[in-house]
Amino acid sequence: MASLSWERLLDPPMISDTPLWSPSTTLETLRERAKIIGQVRRFFESRGVLEVETPLLAPAIAPEPHMEPISCGNFFLRSSPETPMKRLLAAGSGPVFQICRAFRSGESGPRHNPEFTILEWYRPGWSLGQLMGEVVDLVREITQAPSPMTFTYREAFLRFAGIDPFQASEAELAAHITSLHPPSELDRDGMLDLLLLERVEPGFAQLEAPVLLTDYPPSQAAMAEVDPGPPPVARRFELYLYGIELANGYQELTDPWEQEQRLEQANAERVRNGLAPLPLDRLFLDALNAGLPLSAGVALGLDRLVMVALGKQHIEEVIPFPWDRT
């Protein structure tokens, strides 16, 4: 397995042209990728986590304000296996993991492909801290990375963007991003996301250790619980390695009423953004009403993990047939 080199990952080049019929990566890389996936499976098998499969097609999907799913007839290609996996938890499955394909429209670039491989797992009865430890164990086993550094969302913004994301006014945030984007087009979370992308993540890229980013603003909780504080923060984390976001985890929200309200709010924001609302996954909400155990869960981009482990610069180097070459 190639040794890690964070310098090679800072400015990914475009892949050189090859005939469209041929794979964008080498057969040797595909063999190494297969070894890594086997290693991931053994990691969970050794810890008693059950591998599961859930449907690729879904009649409903958890809406997100800025993510557009891919339609397939009267169904959607899943953007994540999250909701059916939580239905398994509610049915008493115990700890589960899944390696599967997921789809998100319009996502293409050095670290994105509309069709990608996701690793997702859930630990009933675990705290977010326990799950963060397991994520780090897995990533370090695959990549031989050093021990991680931890930053709260506030600490990271103060250090790398020079602003307090909780205390700054929208006018102050807008002043910080005027050179990056017309601020009038973005709401508060949009401005924070831009600063994260353009200021904070490049700071992480200069560190030679994995970074755990914790304690997000409550408005970015998605399906995570909110710690009332003070100050209130989302019980959510992301793991970065050399500036690349690898994983996004939650202390899972179990309140069915609160979850439905958040999904409705996401649909309302979609409409404000000019996107169509999406049907809610009622079977998922029924499972929450039946009783979702206290759990911590995480999604990890497996293609990106392979990229980092093999020292590759572009996602096309670790998947054979990316969409933008067809």
Short mmCIF file of C-alpha atoms in Angstrom, two decimals:
data_model
loop_
_atom_site.label_atom_id
_atom_site.label_comp_id
_atom_site.label_asym_id
_atom_site.label_seq_id
_atom_site.Cartn_x
_atom_site.Cartn_y
_atom_site.Cartn_z
CA MET A 1 0.00 0.00 0.00
CA ALA A 2 1.36 3.43 -0.93
CA SER A 3 2.66 5.63 1.83
CA LEU A 4 0.65 8.73 2.69
CA SER A 5 1.70 12.10 1.34
CA TRP A 6 -0.50 15.03 2.29
CA GLU A 7 1.28 17.36 -0.17
CA ARG A 8 0.02 15.27 -3.11
CA LEU A 9 -3.59 15.71 -1.96
CA LEU A 10 -3.64 19.51 -1.63
CA ASP A 11 -4.09 20.39 -5.31
CA PRO A 12 -5.60 17.45 -7.20
CA PRO A 13 -4.92 17.56 -10.96
CA MET A 14 -7.34 16.50 -13.64
CA ILE A 15 -6.98 12.96 -14.93
CA SER A 16 -5.34 12.73 -18.34
CA ASP A 17 -7.47 11.70 -21.30
CA THR A 18 -7.91 7.99 -21.95
CA PRO A 19 -10.28 6.19 -24.36
CA LEU A 20 -13.84 6.37 -23.04
CA TRP A 21 -14.27 2.60 -23.15
CA SER A 22 -11.31 2.00 -20.84
CA PRO A 23 -11.26 2.27 -17.03
CA SER A 24 -9.96 5.51 -15.56
CA THR A 25 -7.82 3.61 -13.07
CA THR A 26 -5.35 0.74 -13.25
CA LEU A 27 -6.06 -2.89 -12.55
CA GLU A 28 -3.41 -2.81 -9.82
CA THR A 29 -5.30 0.00 -8.08
CA LEU A 30 -8.52 -2.00 -8.32
CA ARG A 31 -6.74 -4.96 -6.69
CA GLU A 32 -5.55 -2.69 -3.85
CA ARG A 33 -9.06 -1.26 -3.52
CA ALA A 34 -10.48 -4.79 -3.18
CA LYS A 35 -7.95 -5.54 -0.43
CA ILE A 36 -9.02 -2.42 1.48
CA ILE A 37 -12.71 -3.31 1.21
CA GLY A 38 -11.90 -6.80 2.49
CA GLN A 39 -9.97 -5.24 5.36
CA VAL A 40 -12.98 -3.05 6.23
CA ARG A 41 -15.26 -6.09 6.32
CA ARG A 42 -12.87 -7.99 8.58
CA PHE A 43 -12.69 -4.97 10.89
CA PHE A 44 -16.44 -5.11 11.52
CA GLU A 45 -16.69 -8.89 11.55
CA SER A 46 -14.05 -9.00 14.30
CA ARG A 47 -16.19 -6.60 16.33
CA GLY A 48 -19.46 -8.48 15.93
CA VAL A 49 -21.16 -5.95 13.64
CA LEU A 50 -23.69 -7.47 11.23
CA GLU A 51 -23.36 -6.69 7.52
CA VAL A 52 -26.73 -5.83 5.95
CA GLU A 53 -28.18 -4.81 2.59
CA THR A 54 -31.04 -2.38 2.08
CA PRO A 55 -32.91 -1.34 -1.11
CA LEU A 56 -31.21 0.67 -3.83
CA LEU A 57 -34.54 2.15 -4.96
CA ALA A 58 -36.79 4.08 -2.58
CA PRO A 59 -40.24 5.68 -3.03
CA ALA A 60 -39.25 8.44 -0.60
CA ILE A 61 -36.04 10.00 0.60
CA ALA A 62 -34.90 12.18 3.48
CA PRO A 63 -34.88 15.70 1.95
CA GLU A 64 -31.78 17.85 2.18
CA PRO A 65 -31.84 21.56 1.30
CA HIS A 66 -29.01 21.53 -1.26
CA MET A 67 -28.75 17.89 -2.37
CA GLU A 68 -30.77 16.68 -5.36
CA PRO A 69 -31.51 12.95 -5.57
CA ILE A 70 -31.54 11.03 -8.85
CA SER A 71 -34.99 9.86 -9.98
CA CYS A 72 -35.53 6.41 -11.45
CA GLY A 73 -39.10 6.05 -12.70
CA ASN A 74 -41.39 6.51 -9.72
CA PHE A 75 -38.51 5.91 -7.31
CA PHE A 76 -35.29 7.56 -6.21
CA LEU A 77 -31.81 6.06 -6.23
CA ARG A 78 -30.76 6.22 -2.60
CA SER A 79 -28.43 9.03 -1.58
CA SER A 80 -27.72 7.16 1.67
CA PRO A 81 -28.91 3.92 3.31
CA GLU A 82 -29.57 5.83 6.54
CA THR A 83 -33.35 5.55 6.91
CA PRO A 84 -33.72 1.82 6.12
CA MET A 85 -30.76 1.01 8.39
CA LYS A 86 -32.48 2.87 11.22
CA ARG A 87 -35.59 0.79 10.55
CA LEU A 88 -33.42 -2.26 11.18
CA LEU A 89 -32.22 -0.74 14.46
CA ALA A 90 -35.83 -0.16 15.51
CA ALA A 91 -36.52 -3.82 14.72
CA GLY A 92 -33.77 -4.89 17.15
CA SER A 93 -30.97 -5.69 14.71
CA GLY A 94 -28.17 -4.61 17.02
CA PRO A 95 -25.02 -3.06 15.48
CA VAL A 96 -25.07 -3.07 11.67
CA PHE A 97 -22.88 -1.92 8.79
CA GLN A 98 -23.33 -1.65 5.06
CA ILE A 99 -21.05 -1.09 2.06
CA CYS A 100 -23.16 0.07 -0.86
CA ARG A 101 -23.58 2.39 -3.83
CA ALA A 102 -25.19 5.79 -3.34
CA PHE A 103 -26.19 8.51 -5.79
CA ARG A 104 -26.30 12.31 -5.70
CA SER A 105 -27.06 14.42 -8.73
CA GLY A 106 -24.60 17.03 -9.92
CA GLU A 107 -21.72 16.04 -7.64
CA SER A 108 -18.61 15.75 -9.79
CA GLY A 109 -14.99 16.76 -9.21
CA PRO A 110 -11.67 15.56 -7.80
CA ARG A 111 -13.41 14.13 -4.70
CA HIS A 112 -16.96 13.64 -5.99
CA ASN A 113 -18.78 11.34 -8.41
CA PRO A 114 -22.59 11.17 -8.77
CA GLU A 115 -22.35 7.42 -8.08
CA PHE A 116 -20.09 6.51 -5.18
CA THR A 117 -19.46 3.88 -2.52
CA ILE A 118 -20.53 4.59 1.04
CA LEU A 119 -19.74 2.75 4.25
CA GLU A 120 -22.37 3.34 6.91
CA TRP A 121 -22.69 1.81 10.35
CA TYR A 122 -24.73 2.16 13.54
CA ARG A 123 -23.96 1.33 17.15
CA PRO A 124 -27.03 1.08 19.43
CA GLY A 125 -26.22 1.96 23.04
CA TRP A 126 -23.04 3.84 22.10
CA SER A 127 -22.14 7.46 22.74
CA LEU A 128 -20.80 9.74 20.04
CA GLY A 129 -17.39 9.62 21.72
CA GLN A 130 -17.29 5.83 21.48
CA LEU A 131 -18.19 5.98 17.80
CA MET A 132 -15.54 8.63 17.08
CA GLY A 133 -12.99 6.29 18.63
CA GLU A 134 -14.08 3.44 16.37
CA VAL A 135 -14.00 5.63 13.25
CA VAL A 136 -10.45 6.67 14.10
CA ASP A 137 -9.48 3.03 14.72
CA LEU A 138 -10.75 2.04 11.28
CA VAL A 139 -9.17 4.95 9.41
CA ARG A 140 -5.83 4.52 11.15
CA GLU A 141 -5.84 0.78 10.44
CA ILE A 142 -6.45 1.42 6.72
CA THR A 143 -4.18 4.45 6.26
CA GLN A 144 -1.56 4.17 9.05
CA ALA A 145 -2.35 7.80 9.91
CA PRO A 146 -1.13 9.25 13.24
CA SER A 147 -3.36 9.95 16.24
CA PRO A 148 -6.07 12.55 15.55
CA MET A 149 -6.46 16.15 16.62
CA THR A 150 -9.87 17.39 17.81
CA PHE A 151 -11.34 20.83 17.20
CA THR A 152 -14.76 22.10 18.08
CA TYR A 153 -16.48 23.95 15.24
CA ARG A 154 -15.84 27.22 17.10
CA GLU A 155 -12.16 26.45 17.72
CA ALA A 156 -11.59 25.56 14.07
CA PHE A 157 -13.22 28.74 12.76
CA LEU A 158 -11.32 30.93 15.20
CA ARG A 159 -8.00 29.34 14.26
CA PHE A 160 -8.36 29.02 10.48
CA ALA A 161 -11.00 31.60 9.51
CA GLY A 162 -10.44 34.20 12.24
CA ILE A 163 -14.10 34.48 13.21
CA ASP A 164 -16.46 33.08 15.86
CA PRO A 165 -19.18 31.16 13.98
CA PHE A 166 -21.59 31.36 16.93
CA GLN A 167 -21.11 34.99 17.97
CA ALA A 168 -20.45 36.74 14.62
CA SER A 169 -23.35 38.63 13.07
CA GLU A 170 -24.45 37.88 9.51
CA ALA A 171 -22.92 41.22 8.49
CA GLU A 172 -19.57 40.15 9.96
CA LEU A 173 -19.77 36.78 8.21
CA ALA A 174 -20.62 38.53 4.94
CA ALA A 175 -17.57 40.79 5.33
CA HIS A 176 -15.38 37.70 5.70
CA ILE A 177 -16.60 36.09 2.48
CA THR A 178 -16.84 39.07 0.10
CA SER A 179 -13.75 37.85 -1.75
CA LEU A 180 -15.18 34.34 -2.04
CA HIS A 181 -18.84 34.71 -2.98
CA PRO A 182 -21.58 37.38 -3.25
CA PRO A 183 -22.82 37.30 0.38
CA SER A 184 -26.35 38.45 -0.50
CA GLU A 185 -26.97 35.05 -2.11
CA LEU A 186 -26.22 33.06 1.05
CA ASP A 187 -27.96 32.62 4.38
CA ARG A 188 -26.03 32.24 7.64
CA ASP A 189 -25.38 28.51 7.23
CA GLY A 190 -24.44 29.05 3.60
CA MET A 191 -21.80 31.58 4.63
CA LEU A 192 -20.48 29.23 7.33
CA ASP A 193 -20.31 26.38 4.82
CA LEU A 194 -18.34 28.57 2.43
CA LEU A 195 -15.87 29.58 5.15
CA LEU A 196 -15.52 25.93 6.14
CA LEU A 197 -14.76 24.98 2.54
CA GLU A 198 -12.47 27.88 1.68
CA ARG A 199 -10.73 28.65 4.98
CA VAL A 200 -11.08 25.86 7.53
CA GLU A 201 -10.62 22.75 5.37
CA PRO A 202 -7.44 24.12 3.72
CA GLY A 203 -6.14 24.67 7.27
CA PHE A 204 -6.86 21.03 8.06
CA ALA A 205 -4.99 20.08 4.87
CA GLN A 206 -1.78 21.49 6.34
CA LEU A 207 -1.97 19.18 9.36
CA GLU A 208 -0.39 15.75 9.14
CA ALA A 209 -2.92 14.18 11.51
CA PRO A 210 -6.60 13.31 11.13
CA VAL A 211 -8.96 15.99 12.44
CA LEU A 212 -12.20 15.38 14.34
CA LEU A 213 -14.51 18.40 13.99
CA THR A 214 -17.24 18.44 16.66
CA ASP A 215 -20.03 20.57 18.17
CA TYR A 216 -21.69 21.97 15.07
CA PRO A 217 -24.28 24.78 15.16
CA PRO A 218 -27.77 23.42 15.96
CA SER A 219 -29.01 24.61 12.56
CA GLN A 220 -26.68 22.00 11.02
CA ALA A 221 -27.85 19.10 13.19
CA ALA A 222 -29.66 17.26 10.34
CA MET A 223 -30.55 13.91 12.00
CA ALA A 224 -28.39 14.45 15.10
CA GLU A 225 -29.44 15.28 18.64
CA VAL A 226 -28.87 18.80 19.92
CA ASP A 227 -27.08 19.36 23.22
CA PRO A 228 -28.96 22.24 24.90
CA GLY A 229 -25.71 23.70 26.21
CA PRO A 230 -25.13 26.50 26.83
CA PRO A 231 -24.37 27.10 24.09
CA PRO A 232 -26.54 24.60 22.23
CA VAL A 233 -24.57 22.46 19.74
CA ALA A 234 -25.36 19.56 17.46
CA ARG A 235 -24.05 16.17 18.63
CA ARG A 236 -22.33 15.66 15.32
CA PHE A 237 -18.77 15.18 14.10
CA GLU A 238 -16.84 14.97 10.86
CA LEU A 239 -13.48 13.33 10.31
CA TYR A 240 -10.94 14.92 7.97
CA LEU A 241 -7.62 13.58 6.74
CA TYR A 242 -5.31 15.95 4.84
CA GLY A 243 -8.25 18.30 4.34
CA ILE A 244 -10.46 15.60 2.83
CA GLU A 245 -13.76 15.00 4.59
CA LEU A 246 -14.05 11.25 5.11
CA ALA A 247 -16.88 10.70 7.60
CA ASN A 248 -19.96 12.38 9.08
CA GLY A 249 -21.44 10.99 12.29
CA TYR A 250 -24.33 11.68 14.67
CA GLN A 251 -25.66 10.91 18.08
CA GLU A 252 -28.89 9.87 16.42
CA LEU A 253 -32.09 11.82 16.94
CA THR A 254 -34.78 9.45 18.28
CA ASP A 255 -37.68 11.90 18.74
CA PRO A 256 -40.13 11.20 15.87
CA TRP A 257 -41.92 14.56 16.17
CA GLU A 258 -38.67 16.54 16.09
CA GLN A 259 -37.37 14.47 13.18
CA GLU A 260 -40.49 15.06 11.09
CA GLN A 261 -40.30 18.80 11.81
CA ARG A 262 -36.70 18.90 10.60
CA LEU A 263 -37.58 17.04 7.40
CA GLU A 264 -40.44 19.47 6.75
CA GLN A 265 -38.07 22.39 7.37
CA ALA A 266 -35.60 20.90 4.88
CA ASN A 267 -38.38 20.71 2.28
CA ALA A 268 -39.35 24.32 2.98
CA GLU A 269 -35.73 25.37 2.43
CA ARG A 270 -35.62 23.37 -0.80
CA VAL A 271 -38.60 25.35 -2.05
CA ARG A 272 -36.88 28.63 -1.10
CA ASN A 273 -33.84 27.42 -3.07
CA GLY A 274 -35.98 26.73 -6.14
CA LEU A 275 -36.01 22.94 -5.69
CA ALA A 276 -39.06 20.69 -5.53
CA PRO A 277 -40.09 19.27 -2.14
CA LEU A 278 -39.50 15.54 -1.68
CA PRO A 279 -41.88 12.92 -0.27
CA LEU A 280 -41.07 11.99 3.32
CA ASP A 281 -40.10 8.45 4.24
CA ARG A 282 -43.15 7.53 6.32
CA LEU A 283 -41.85 4.03 7.06
CA PHE A 284 -38.80 5.60 8.65
CA LEU A 285 -40.97 7.91 10.75
CA ASP A 286 -43.13 4.92 11.74
CA ALA A 287 -39.96 3.15 12.90
CA LEU A 288 -39.05 6.16 15.05
CA ASN A 289 -42.52 6.09 16.57
CA ALA A 290 -42.08 2.38 17.31
CA GLY A 291 -38.86 3.22 19.15
CA LEU A 292 -35.34 3.81 17.84
CA PRO A 293 -32.74 2.81 20.44
CA LEU A 294 -30.22 5.39 21.58
CA SER A 295 -27.55 5.04 18.92
CA ALA A 296 -24.54 6.63 17.29
CA GLY A 297 -24.11 6.29 13.53
CA VAL A 298 -21.73 7.40 10.81
CA ALA A 299 -21.35 7.49 7.03
CA LEU A 300 -17.87 7.26 5.50
CA GLY A 301 -16.91 7.87 1.87
CA LEU A 302 -15.16 4.65 0.95
CA ASP A 303 -13.79 5.95 -2.36
CA ARG A 304 -12.14 8.82 -0.52
CA LEU A 305 -10.71 6.48 2.10
CA VAL A 306 -9.16 4.41 -0.71
CA MET A 307 -7.80 7.61 -2.29
CA VAL A 308 -6.03 8.59 0.91
CA ALA A 309 -4.79 5.08 1.67
CA LEU A 310 -3.26 4.72 -1.81
CA GLY A 311 -1.96 8.28 -2.06
CA LYS A 312 -4.22 9.13 -5.02
CA GLN A 313 -5.21 12.67 -5.95
CA HIS A 314 -8.48 12.22 -7.86
CA ILE A 315 -11.49 9.99 -7.33
CA GLU A 316 -11.16 8.81 -10.94
CA GLU A 317 -7.95 7.07 -9.88
CA VAL A 318 -9.81 4.67 -7.57
CA ILE A 319 -13.05 3.93 -9.47
CA PRO A 320 -13.05 2.34 -12.93
CA PHE A 321 -15.87 4.17 -14.71
CA PRO A 322 -16.73 7.69 -13.42
CA TRP A 323 -19.88 9.31 -14.75
CA ASP A 324 -18.24 12.38 -16.28
CA ARG A 325 -16.29 10.20 -18.74
CA THR A 326 -19.41 8.55 -20.19
#
